[in-house]
CSV table of C-alpha atoms in Angstrom, one decimal:
chain,number,residue,atom,x,y,z
A,1,MET,CA,11.7,-5.1,7.0
A,2,THR,CA,14.9,-6.8,6.3
A,3,VAL,CA,14.5,-10.1,4.3
A,4,SER,CA,17.3,-13.0,4.2
A,5,ALA,CA,17.3,-14.9,1.2
A,6,THR,CA,16.9,-18.0,3.2
A,7,ASP,CA,13.8,-17.0,4.3
A,8,VAL,CA,12.2,-17.0,0.9
A,9,ASP,CA,10.2,-19.6,-0.6
A,10,LEU,CA,9.0,-18.7,-4.0
A,11,SER,CA,6.7,-21.6,-4.2
A,12,GLU,CA,4.9,-20.7,-1.0
A,13,ILE,CA,1.6,-18.9,-2.2
A,14,LEU,CA,1.4,-17.0,1.2
A,15,PHE,CA,5.0,-15.2,-0.4
A,16,TRP,CA,2.7,-13.7,-2.9
A,17,ALA,CA,0.5,-12.1,-0.1
A,18,ARG,CA,3.1,-10.0,1.4
A,19,PRO,CA,3.5,-6.4,0.8
A,20,GLN,CA,4.8,-5.8,-2.7
A,21,ALA,CA,7.7,-3.7,-1.3
A,22,GLU,CA,8.9,-6.7,1.0
A,23,ARG,CA,8.7,-9.0,-2.2
A,24,MET,CA,10.7,-6.9,-4.2
A,25,GLU,CA,13.4,-6.6,-1.3
A,26,ALA,CA,13.1,-10.6,-0.9
A,27,PHE,CA,14.3,-10.5,-4.8
A,28,LYS,CA,17.0,-8.1,-4.3
A,29,ARG,CA,18.5,-10.4,-1.6
A,30,LEU,CA,17.8,-13.6,-4.3
A,31,ARG,CA,19.9,-11.2,-6.5
A,32,GLU,CA,22.9,-10.8,-4.2
A,33,LEU,CA,23.6,-14.7,-4.4
A,34,ASP,CA,26.2,-15.8,-6.2
A,35,ARG,CA,24.1,-18.2,-8.2
A,36,PRO,CA,20.3,-19.0,-8.7
A,37,VAL,CA,18.6,-20.1,-5.8
A,38,PHE,CA,16.8,-23.6,-6.3
A,39,VAL,CA,13.0,-23.8,-5.3
A,40,HIS,CA,11.2,-26.9,-4.2
A,41,GLU,CA,7.8,-27.4,-5.9
A,42,ASN,CA,4.3,-27.9,-4.0
A,43,LYS,CA,2.5,-30.9,-4.6
A,44,ILE,CA,-0.8,-30.1,-6.5
A,45,PRO,CA,-3.8,-32.3,-6.5
A,46,PHE,CA,-4.4,-33.7,-9.9
A,47,VAL,CA,-1.3,-32.4,-11.3
A,48,GLY,CA,1.5,-33.6,-9.4
A,49,HIS,CA,4.8,-31.7,-9.2
A,50,GLY,CA,8.4,-31.8,-10.1
A,51,PRO,CA,11.5,-31.8,-7.9
A,52,GLY,CA,11.9,-27.7,-8.1
A,53,TYR,CA,13.6,-25.1,-10.2
A,54,ARG,CA,15.9,-22.5,-10.3
A,55,ALA,CA,14.9,-18.9,-9.9
A,56,LEU,CA,16.3,-16.7,-12.7
A,57,VAL,CA,16.2,-13.4,-10.9
A,58,ARG,CA,18.9,-11.3,-12.4
A,59,HIS,CA,18.4,-9.4,-16.0
A,60,ALA,CA,21.3,-10.9,-17.4
A,61,ASP,CA,20.3,-14.6,-16.7
A,62,VAL,CA,16.7,-13.8,-17.8
A,63,SER,CA,17.9,-12.4,-21.1
A,64,GLU,CA,20.4,-14.8,-21.9
A,65,ALA,CA,18.0,-17.7,-21.2
A,66,SER,CA,15.1,-15.7,-23.6
A,67,ARG,CA,17.8,-15.4,-26.4
A,68,ASN,CA,18.7,-19.2,-26.2
A,69,ALA,CA,15.6,-21.3,-26.9
A,70,GLY,CA,17.5,-24.1,-27.8
A,71,VAL,CA,18.8,-24.8,-24.7
A,72,PHE,CA,16.2,-22.8,-22.6
A,73,SER,CA,12.8,-24.7,-24.1
A,74,SER,CA,9.4,-23.1,-23.7
A,75,GLU,CA,8.3,-27.4,-24.1
A,76,PRO,CA,6.5,-28.9,-22.5
A,77,THR,CA,5.0,-25.7,-21.1
A,78,ALA,CA,6.0,-22.1,-20.3
A,79,ASN,CA,3.1,-20.9,-18.3
A,80,SER,CA,3.2,-23.5,-15.5
A,81,VAL,CA,5.8,-24.4,-13.0
A,82,VAL,CA,4.6,-28.1,-13.1
A,83,ASP,CA,4.3,-30.0,-16.4
A,84,MET,CA,0.9,-29.3,-18.0
A,85,PRO,CA,-1.1,-32.7,-18.3
A,86,ARG,CA,-2.8,-33.3,-21.3
A,87,TRP,CA,-6.6,-32.3,-19.8
A,88,MET,CA,-5.0,-28.6,-19.0
A,89,ALA,CA,-2.7,-28.1,-22.2
A,90,VAL,CA,-6.1,-28.9,-24.5
A,91,TYR,CA,-7.1,-25.4,-23.6
A,92,PHE,CA,-3.7,-23.7,-22.6
A,93,GLY,CA,-1.4,-25.1,-25.0
A,94,SER,CA,-0.8,-22.2,-27.0
A,95,MET,CA,2.1,-21.1,-28.9
A,96,ILE,CA,3.9,-19.6,-26.0
A,97,ASN,CA,4.2,-23.6,-24.7
A,98,MET,CA,6.1,-24.5,-28.3
A,99,ASP,CA,9.4,-24.0,-29.8
A,100,ASP,CA,10.1,-23.7,-33.6
A,101,PRO,CA,9.0,-24.9,-36.0
A,102,ARG,CA,5.6,-25.3,-34.2
A,103,HIS,CA,5.9,-21.9,-32.7
A,104,ALA,CA,7.3,-20.3,-35.8
A,105,ARG,CA,4.2,-21.5,-37.8
A,106,LEU,CA,1.6,-20.5,-35.3
A,107,ARG,CA,3.3,-17.0,-34.4
A,108,ARG,CA,3.3,-16.5,-38.5
A,109,ILE,CA,-0.2,-17.0,-38.7
A,110,VAL,CA,-1.4,-14.8,-35.8
A,111,SER,CA,1.0,-12.0,-36.7
A,112,ARG,CA,-1.6,-11.1,-39.1
A,113,ALA,CA,-3.3,-9.5,-36.0
A,114,PHE,CA,-0.4,-7.0,-35.4
A,115,THR,CA,0.6,-5.8,-38.9
A,116,PRO,CA,1.2,-2.1,-39.3
A,117,ARG,CA,-2.2,-1.9,-41.3
A,118,VAL,CA,-4.5,-3.8,-38.8
A,119,LEU,CA,-3.0,-1.5,-36.1
A,120,SER,CA,-3.4,1.5,-38.2
A,121,LYS,CA,-7.2,0.5,-38.5
A,122,MET,CA,-7.8,-0.6,-34.9
A,123,GLU,CA,-6.8,2.8,-33.9
A,124,GLU,CA,-10.1,4.7,-34.6
A,125,ASP,CA,-11.6,1.8,-32.9
A,126,LEU,CA,-9.6,2.0,-29.8
A,127,GLN,CA,-10.1,5.8,-29.4
A,128,ARG,CA,-14.0,5.0,-29.7
A,129,ALA,CA,-13.9,2.2,-26.8
A,130,ALA,CA,-11.6,4.4,-24.6
A,131,THR,CA,-14.3,7.6,-25.3
A,132,ARG,CA,-17.4,5.3,-24.4
A,133,ILE,CA,-15.5,3.9,-21.3
A,134,VAL,CA,-14.8,7.5,-19.9
A,135,ASP,CA,-18.0,8.7,-20.9
A,136,GLU,CA,-19.5,5.9,-18.7
A,137,ALA,CA,-17.0,6.5,-15.8
A,138,ILE,CA,-17.8,10.5,-16.0
A,139,ALA,CA,-21.6,9.8,-15.7
A,140,GLU,CA,-21.3,7.0,-12.7
A,141,GLY,CA,-18.8,8.8,-10.8
A,142,PRO,CA,-15.7,7.6,-9.0
A,143,GLY,CA,-15.7,4.4,-7.6
A,144,ASP,CA,-13.6,1.4,-8.6
A,145,PHE,CA,-11.1,2.7,-11.2
A,146,VAL,CA,-10.4,-1.4,-12.2
A,147,THR,CA,-13.8,-2.4,-12.8
A,148,GLN,CA,-15.2,1.0,-14.4
A,149,ILE,CA,-12.3,1.6,-16.5
A,150,ALA,CA,-9.1,-0.4,-16.7
A,151,ALA,CA,-10.2,-3.6,-17.3
A,152,ARG,CA,-13.1,-2.5,-19.9
A,153,LEU,CA,-10.5,-1.3,-22.5
A,154,PRO,CA,-8.4,-4.2,-23.4
A,155,VAL,CA,-11.2,-6.9,-23.2
A,156,GLN,CA,-13.4,-4.6,-25.8
A,157,VAL,CA,-10.5,-4.1,-27.9
A,158,ILE,CA,-9.6,-7.8,-28.1
A,159,CYS,CA,-13.2,-9.0,-28.3
A,160,ASP,CA,-13.7,-6.5,-31.1
A,161,MET,CA,-10.5,-7.5,-33.1
A,162,MET,CA,-11.9,-11.2,-32.8
A,163,GLY,CA,-15.2,-10.4,-33.6
A,164,ILE,CA,-17.1,-11.2,-30.5
A,165,PRO,CA,-20.6,-9.8,-30.0
A,166,PRO,CA,-20.4,-7.0,-27.4
A,167,GLU,CA,-23.0,-9.3,-25.2
A,168,LEU,CA,-20.6,-12.0,-24.7
A,169,HIS,CA,-17.8,-9.5,-23.1
A,170,PRO,CA,-18.6,-9.8,-19.6
A,171,ARG,CA,-18.4,-13.4,-20.1
A,172,VAL,CA,-14.8,-13.0,-21.6
A,173,LEU,CA,-13.9,-11.0,-18.7
A,174,ARG,CA,-15.3,-13.3,-15.6
A,175,ALA,CA,-13.6,-16.3,-17.4
A,176,THR,CA,-10.1,-14.2,-17.6
A,177,ASN,CA,-10.6,-13.3,-14.2
A,178,ILE,CA,-10.6,-17.1,-13.0
A,179,ILE,CA,-8.1,-18.2,-15.1
A,180,LEU,CA,-5.3,-15.6,-14.0
A,181,GLY,CA,-6.8,-15.4,-10.3
A,182,ASN,CA,-7.3,-19.2,-9.8
A,183,ALA,CA,-5.7,-18.9,-6.2
A,184,ASP,CA,-7.7,-16.0,-5.3
A,185,SER,CA,-11.1,-16.7,-3.4
A,186,GLU,CA,-12.7,-13.4,-5.0
A,187,TYR,CA,-12.6,-14.7,-8.4
A,188,THR,CA,-13.1,-18.7,-7.9
A,189,GLY,CA,-15.5,-18.3,-5.0
A,190,ILE,CA,-13.6,-20.8,-3.1
A,191,ALA,CA,-13.0,-20.4,0.5
A,192,PRO,CA,-9.5,-18.2,1.2
A,193,GLU,CA,-7.7,-20.6,3.3
A,194,LEU,CA,-4.6,-21.6,1.2
A,195,ASN,CA,-4.6,-25.5,1.6
A,196,ARG,CA,-3.7,-27.7,-1.2
A,197,TRP,CA,-7.2,-28.7,-1.8
A,198,ASN,CA,-8.4,-25.4,-2.1
A,199,VAL,CA,-5.7,-25.0,-4.7
A,200,GLY,CA,-7.0,-28.2,-6.5
A,201,ARG,CA,-10.7,-26.7,-6.5
A,202,GLY,CA,-9.1,-23.5,-8.1
A,203,LEU,CA,-7.6,-25.7,-10.7
A,204,VAL,CA,-11.2,-27.0,-11.5
A,205,LYS,CA,-12.4,-23.4,-12.0
A,206,LEU,CA,-9.3,-22.6,-14.2
A,207,MET,CA,-10.4,-25.6,-16.4
A,208,ALA,CA,-14.0,-24.8,-16.7
A,209,ALA,CA,-12.9,-21.3,-17.6
A,210,GLY,CA,-10.4,-22.4,-20.1
A,211,ARG,CA,-12.8,-24.6,-21.9
A,212,GLU,CA,-15.7,-21.5,-22.0
A,213,LEU,CA,-13.1,-19.2,-23.8
A,214,ASN,CA,-12.0,-22.1,-26.1
A,215,ARG,CA,-15.2,-23.1,-27.4
A,216,LEU,CA,-16.3,-19.6,-27.7
A,217,ALA,CA,-13.5,-19.0,-30.0
A,218,ALA,CA,-13.5,-22.4,-31.6
A,219,ARG,CA,-17.6,-21.8,-32.4
A,220,LEU,CA,-16.8,-18.4,-33.9
A,221,GLY,CA,-14.3,-20.0,-35.9
A,222,ARG,CA,-16.3,-22.6,-37.5
A,223,ARG,CA,-19.1,-19.9,-38.2
A,224,ARG,CA,-15.9,-17.9,-40.2
A,225,ARG,CA,-14.5,-20.4,-42.0
A,226,GLY,CA,-15.2,-19.8,-45.5
A,227,ASP,CA,-17.4,-16.8,-44.6
A,228,SER,CA,-15.0,-14.1,-43.8
A,229,THR,CA,-16.4,-11.0,-42.0
A,230,GLY,CA,-13.1,-9.1,-41.7
A,231,ASP,CA,-12.4,-9.3,-38.4
A,232,LEU,CA,-9.2,-11.1,-36.9
A,233,THR,CA,-11.2,-14.4,-36.5
A,234,SER,CA,-11.6,-14.3,-40.2
A,235,MET,CA,-8.3,-13.5,-41.2
A,236,LEU,CA,-6.9,-16.6,-38.8
A,237,VAL,CA,-9.3,-19.3,-40.2
A,238,ASN,CA,-9.1,-18.5,-44.0
A,239,GLY,CA,-6.1,-18.7,-46.4
A,240,GLU,CA,-3.2,-21.0,-47.2
A,241,GLU,CA,-2.3,-21.2,-43.5
A,242,SER,CA,-5.0,-21.1,-41.0
A,243,LEU,CA,-5.9,-22.3,-37.5
A,244,THR,CA,-7.5,-25.2,-36.5
A,245,PRO,CA,-10.5,-24.8,-34.5
A,246,GLN,CA,-8.5,-25.9,-31.5
A,247,GLU,CA,-5.8,-23.7,-32.6
A,248,LEU,CA,-8.1,-20.7,-32.6
A,249,GLY,CA,-9.3,-21.4,-29.0
A,250,SER,CA,-6.1,-21.6,-27.3
A,251,PHE,CA,-4.7,-18.4,-29.3
A,252,PHE,CA,-7.8,-16.5,-28.0
A,253,ILE,CA,-7.0,-17.4,-24.3
A,254,LEU,CA,-3.6,-16.5,-25.1
A,255,LEU,CA,-4.6,-13.4,-26.7
A,256,VAL,CA,-7.2,-12.1,-23.9
A,257,VAL,CA,-5.5,-13.4,-21.0
A,258,ALA,CA,-2.0,-12.1,-21.6
A,259,GLY,CA,-3.5,-8.9,-23.8
A,260,SER,CA,-5.7,-7.7,-21.5
A,261,GLU,CA,-4.5,-8.6,-18.2
A,262,THR,CA,-1.0,-6.9,-18.9
A,263,THR,CA,-2.7,-3.7,-20.4
A,264,ARG,CA,-5.2,-3.3,-17.5
A,265,ASN,CA,-2.8,-3.6,-14.9
A,266,ALA,CA,-0.5,-1.6,-16.6
A,267,ILE,CA,-3.2,1.5,-16.5
A,268,SER,CA,-4.1,0.6,-12.9
A,269,HIS,CA,-0.5,0.3,-11.6
A,270,GLY,CA,-0.1,3.5,-13.9
A,271,LEU,CA,-2.8,5.5,-12.0
A,272,LYS,CA,-1.5,4.6,-8.7
A,273,LEU,CA,2.1,5.4,-9.2
A,274,LEU,CA,1.1,8.9,-10.9
A,275,THR,CA,-0.9,9.6,-7.9
A,276,ASP,CA,1.8,8.7,-5.7
A,277,HIS,CA,4.8,10.7,-7.7
A,278,PRO,CA,2.9,13.9,-8.3
A,279,ALA,CA,6.3,15.4,-9.8
A,280,GLN,CA,6.5,12.4,-12.5
A,281,ARG,CA,2.3,12.9,-13.2
A,282,GLU,CA,3.1,16.8,-13.5
A,283,LEU,CA,6.4,16.2,-16.1
A,284,LEU,CA,4.0,13.9,-18.1
A,285,VAL,CA,1.2,16.2,-18.6
A,286,ASP,CA,3.2,19.4,-19.2
A,287,ASP,CA,4.4,17.0,-22.4
A,288,PHE,CA,2.3,14.3,-22.7
A,289,ASP,CA,2.9,13.4,-26.5
A,290,GLY,CA,6.8,13.8,-25.6
A,291,ARG,CA,6.7,11.6,-22.6
A,292,ILE,CA,4.1,9.2,-22.7
A,293,PRO,CA,6.2,6.6,-24.5
A,294,GLY,CA,9.1,6.9,-21.6
A,295,ALA,CA,6.2,6.5,-19.2
A,296,VAL,CA,4.5,3.6,-20.6
A,297,ASP,CA,7.9,1.6,-20.3
A,298,GLU,CA,8.6,2.7,-16.9
A,299,ILE,CA,5.0,1.9,-15.7
A,300,ILE,CA,5.5,-1.5,-17.1
A,301,ARG,CA,9.0,-1.9,-15.8
A,302,TYR,CA,8.2,-0.4,-12.4
A,303,SER,CA,5.2,-2.7,-11.9
A,304,THR,CA,6.1,-5.6,-14.2
A,305,PRO,CA,2.4,-7.1,-15.0
A,306,VAL,CA,3.8,-10.6,-15.9
A,307,ILE,CA,5.9,-11.9,-13.0
A,308,GLN,CA,7.3,-14.9,-14.5
A,309,PHE,CA,7.4,-17.8,-17.3
A,310,ARG,CA,9.4,-20.9,-17.1
A,311,ARG,CA,11.9,-22.8,-19.4
A,312,THR,CA,13.2,-26.4,-19.3
A,313,VAL,CA,16.9,-26.9,-20.1
A,314,THR,CA,17.2,-29.3,-23.1
A,315,ARG,CA,20.9,-30.3,-22.7
A,316,GLU,CA,23.8,-29.4,-20.3
A,317,HIS,CA,24.8,-25.9,-20.2
A,318,GLU,CA,26.6,-23.3,-18.0
A,319,MET,CA,25.3,-19.9,-17.8
A,320,ASN,CA,26.9,-17.3,-15.3
A,321,GLY,CA,28.9,-20.0,-13.6
A,322,GLN,CA,26.3,-22.3,-12.7
A,323,VAL,CA,26.0,-25.5,-14.6
A,324,TYR,CA,22.3,-26.8,-15.6
A,325,GLN,CA,21.4,-30.2,-16.9
A,326,LYS,CA,19.0,-31.8,-19.2
A,327,GLY,CA,15.6,-31.5,-17.8
A,328,ASP,CA,16.2,-28.6,-15.4
A,329,LYS,CA,13.2,-26.2,-15.0
A,330,VAL,CA,14.0,-22.5,-14.7
A,331,LEU,CA,11.8,-19.5,-13.8
A,332,LEU,CA,12.6,-16.2,-15.5
A,333,PHE,CA,11.3,-13.5,-12.9
A,334,TYR,CA,10.7,-10.5,-15.4
A,335,ASN,CA,9.7,-8.7,-11.8
A,336,SER,CA,13.5,-8.9,-10.5
A,337,ALA,CA,15.4,-8.3,-13.8
A,338,ASN,CA,13.2,-5.3,-13.9
A,339,ARG,CA,14.7,-3.9,-10.8
A,340,ASP,CA,18.6,-5.5,-11.6
A,341,GLU,CA,20.8,-2.8,-9.7
A,342,ALA,CA,23.3,-4.0,-12.6
A,343,VAL,CA,21.1,-2.7,-15.3
A,344,PHE,CA,19.0,0.3,-13.8
A,345,ALA,CA,20.3,2.9,-12.0
A,346,ASP,CA,17.9,3.6,-8.8
A,347,PRO,CA,16.1,0.8,-9.8
A,348,ASP,CA,13.4,1.3,-7.2
A,349,VAL,CA,12.8,4.9,-8.2
A,350,PHE,CA,10.0,5.4,-10.6
A,351,ASP,CA,11.1,8.0,-13.2
A,352,ILE,CA,9.2,8.3,-16.6
A,353,THR,CA,12.5,10.0,-18.4
A,354,ARG,CA,14.4,6.8,-17.5
A,355,HIS,CA,16.7,6.4,-20.6
A,356,PRO,CA,17.8,3.8,-21.9
A,357,ASN,CA,15.0,1.6,-20.1
A,358,PRO,CA,15.9,-2.2,-21.3
A,359,HIS,CA,12.9,-3.7,-19.4
A,360,VAL,CA,11.7,-7.2,-19.8
A,361,GLY,CA,8.3,-6.2,-19.2
A,362,PHE,CA,7.1,-7.9,-22.4
A,363,GLY,CA,9.4,-11.0,-22.0
A,364,GLY,CA,12.9,-11.2,-22.7
A,365,PRO,CA,14.7,-10.7,-26.4
A,366,GLY,CA,14.2,-13.8,-28.4
A,367,PRO,CA,11.7,-15.9,-30.1
A,368,HIS,CA,9.1,-15.3,-27.5
A,369,TYR,CA,9.2,-11.4,-26.9
A,370,CYS,CA,5.4,-10.2,-27.0
A,371,LEU,CA,3.6,-9.9,-30.3
A,372,GLY,CA,1.2,-7.4,-28.8
A,373,ALA,CA,3.5,-5.1,-27.3
A,374,HIS,CA,2.7,-2.1,-29.5
A,375,LEU,CA,-1.0,-2.7,-29.2
A,376,ALA,CA,-0.6,-2.7,-25.4
A,377,ARG,CA,1.4,0.7,-25.4
A,378,ARG,CA,-1.0,2.3,-27.7
A,379,GLU,CA,-3.8,1.2,-25.5
A,380,VAL,CA,-2.3,2.4,-22.1
A,381,THR,CA,-1.5,5.8,-24.1
A,382,VAL,CA,-5.0,6.2,-25.6
A,383,MET,CA,-6.6,5.5,-22.4
A,384,PHE,CA,-4.4,8.1,-20.4
A,385,ARG,CA,-4.8,10.7,-23.0
A,386,GLU,CA,-8.5,10.5,-22.2
A,387,LEU,CA,-8.2,10.4,-18.7
A,388,PHE,CA,-6.2,13.4,-18.3
A,389,THR,CA,-8.1,15.5,-21.3
A,390,ARG,CA,-11.5,14.6,-19.7
A,391,MET,CA,-10.8,13.8,-16.0
A,392,PRO,CA,-7.7,15.9,-15.6
A,393,ALA,CA,-8.2,15.7,-11.5
A,394,ILE,CA,-8.4,12.0,-11.4
A,395,ARG,CA,-6.3,10.4,-8.4
A,396,ALA,CA,-5.9,7.1,-6.9
A,397,ALA,CA,-7.8,7.5,-3.8
A,398,GLY,CA,-6.8,4.5,-1.9
A,399,GLU,CA,-4.5,1.3,-1.3
A,400,PRO,CA,-5.3,-1.2,-4.3
A,401,SER,CA,-6.5,-4.4,-3.5
A,402,TYR,CA,-4.0,-6.6,-5.1
A,403,LEU,CA,-4.6,-10.4,-6.7
A,404,LEU,CA,-3.0,-13.2,-5.2
A,405,SER,CA,-1.1,-14.6,-7.8
A,406,ASN,CA,2.6,-15.5,-8.7
A,407,PHE,CA,2.1,-15.3,-11.9
A,408,ILE,CA,0.4,-11.6,-12.5
A,409,ASN,CA,0.8,-8.5,-10.4
A,410,GLY,CA,-2.8,-7.8,-10.8
A,411,VAL,CA,-4.8,-4.7,-9.3
A,412,LYS,CA,-8.3,-5.9,-8.3
A,413,HIS,CA,-9.9,-2.6,-7.2
A,414,LEU,CA,-8.5,0.6,-6.9
A,415,PRO,CA,-10.6,3.7,-5.2
A,416,TYR,CA,-10.0,7.1,-7.3
A,417,THR,CA,-11.6,10.6,-7.0
A,418,THR,CA,-12.3,13.3,-9.4
């Protein structure tokens, strides 16, 4: 189907219900325009709206805006098209919604979670979790790849890092699904008619889920303060620099949402891509250790689990022929940048040997590049090694059921066979 750039409304939630190939064709048309398109915002109950935003769809624009945090600010919010009101920011106002020096302080503290020593210690835990998940999947038999396998690993890893007991892991997963699927009736329980009042009801569900995760982490932080048990929560609330209970709660939401969803969707998309491209799968299996790094990056480039983040312009600025004014909003569409023909040869071809592969699937270069990128790569690597070793015939057995979202390229369900 041929899509005209004038037919594309990125603010319309029904656009994000279109088939993925159709959406990528729409972004291709937007990249062909001589300047970023301006998109009007929809009014959202309880929140309001602004005039709109410029959609940055080219790799060069996304990369430059990511590097230049002085002009393209993450404040007042990066993870919401609308300005996040205080009653939302109290739960979702994490460091991704901050500029330096506040961002630098929090990033310095939470980077303790991603030191080589911590990640090395985590490797055994990661392998044990993957082994246990595959053990149970083999015992259960083929069903839904997402719920049986892909969604379980990152939640277990992150909850174990934080010291959250296993009996609470299902609550964390359920709340995470609601936060990222607040427009999806399967996760919210709200009727699927996409009118503005149902969107508002989805926001109420979003707030309840955010409050639940925030309070869970904050309570744990208060218990760990002065009584370290060696888990990540203990590291973050003790020492000369530490997180307040509120900061810890917001960080946990960021960690479990960004870390969990990126990894689970990379694993899910990965199985489907390797099923649809058997020659690529054969290449990977023939030399798993040699080719898995390239395969992981190509899966993330091709699927781009996190679709976009927002920036707000701090002063008049010209970039690639477009003049931006103070207060202007821009959205950085990583999914489009990762298919930019100016950077990637045959961008719509899935190629695990692609080199170089300067994708922006973990965010563009600059201060907000994903702290957990190395952990995410390790999780995907360990899970695929476990699957291809112990379930060598595993394949996707049908089409995925996709999350309705303009933020996460999510897979809710994926039938599989062994």
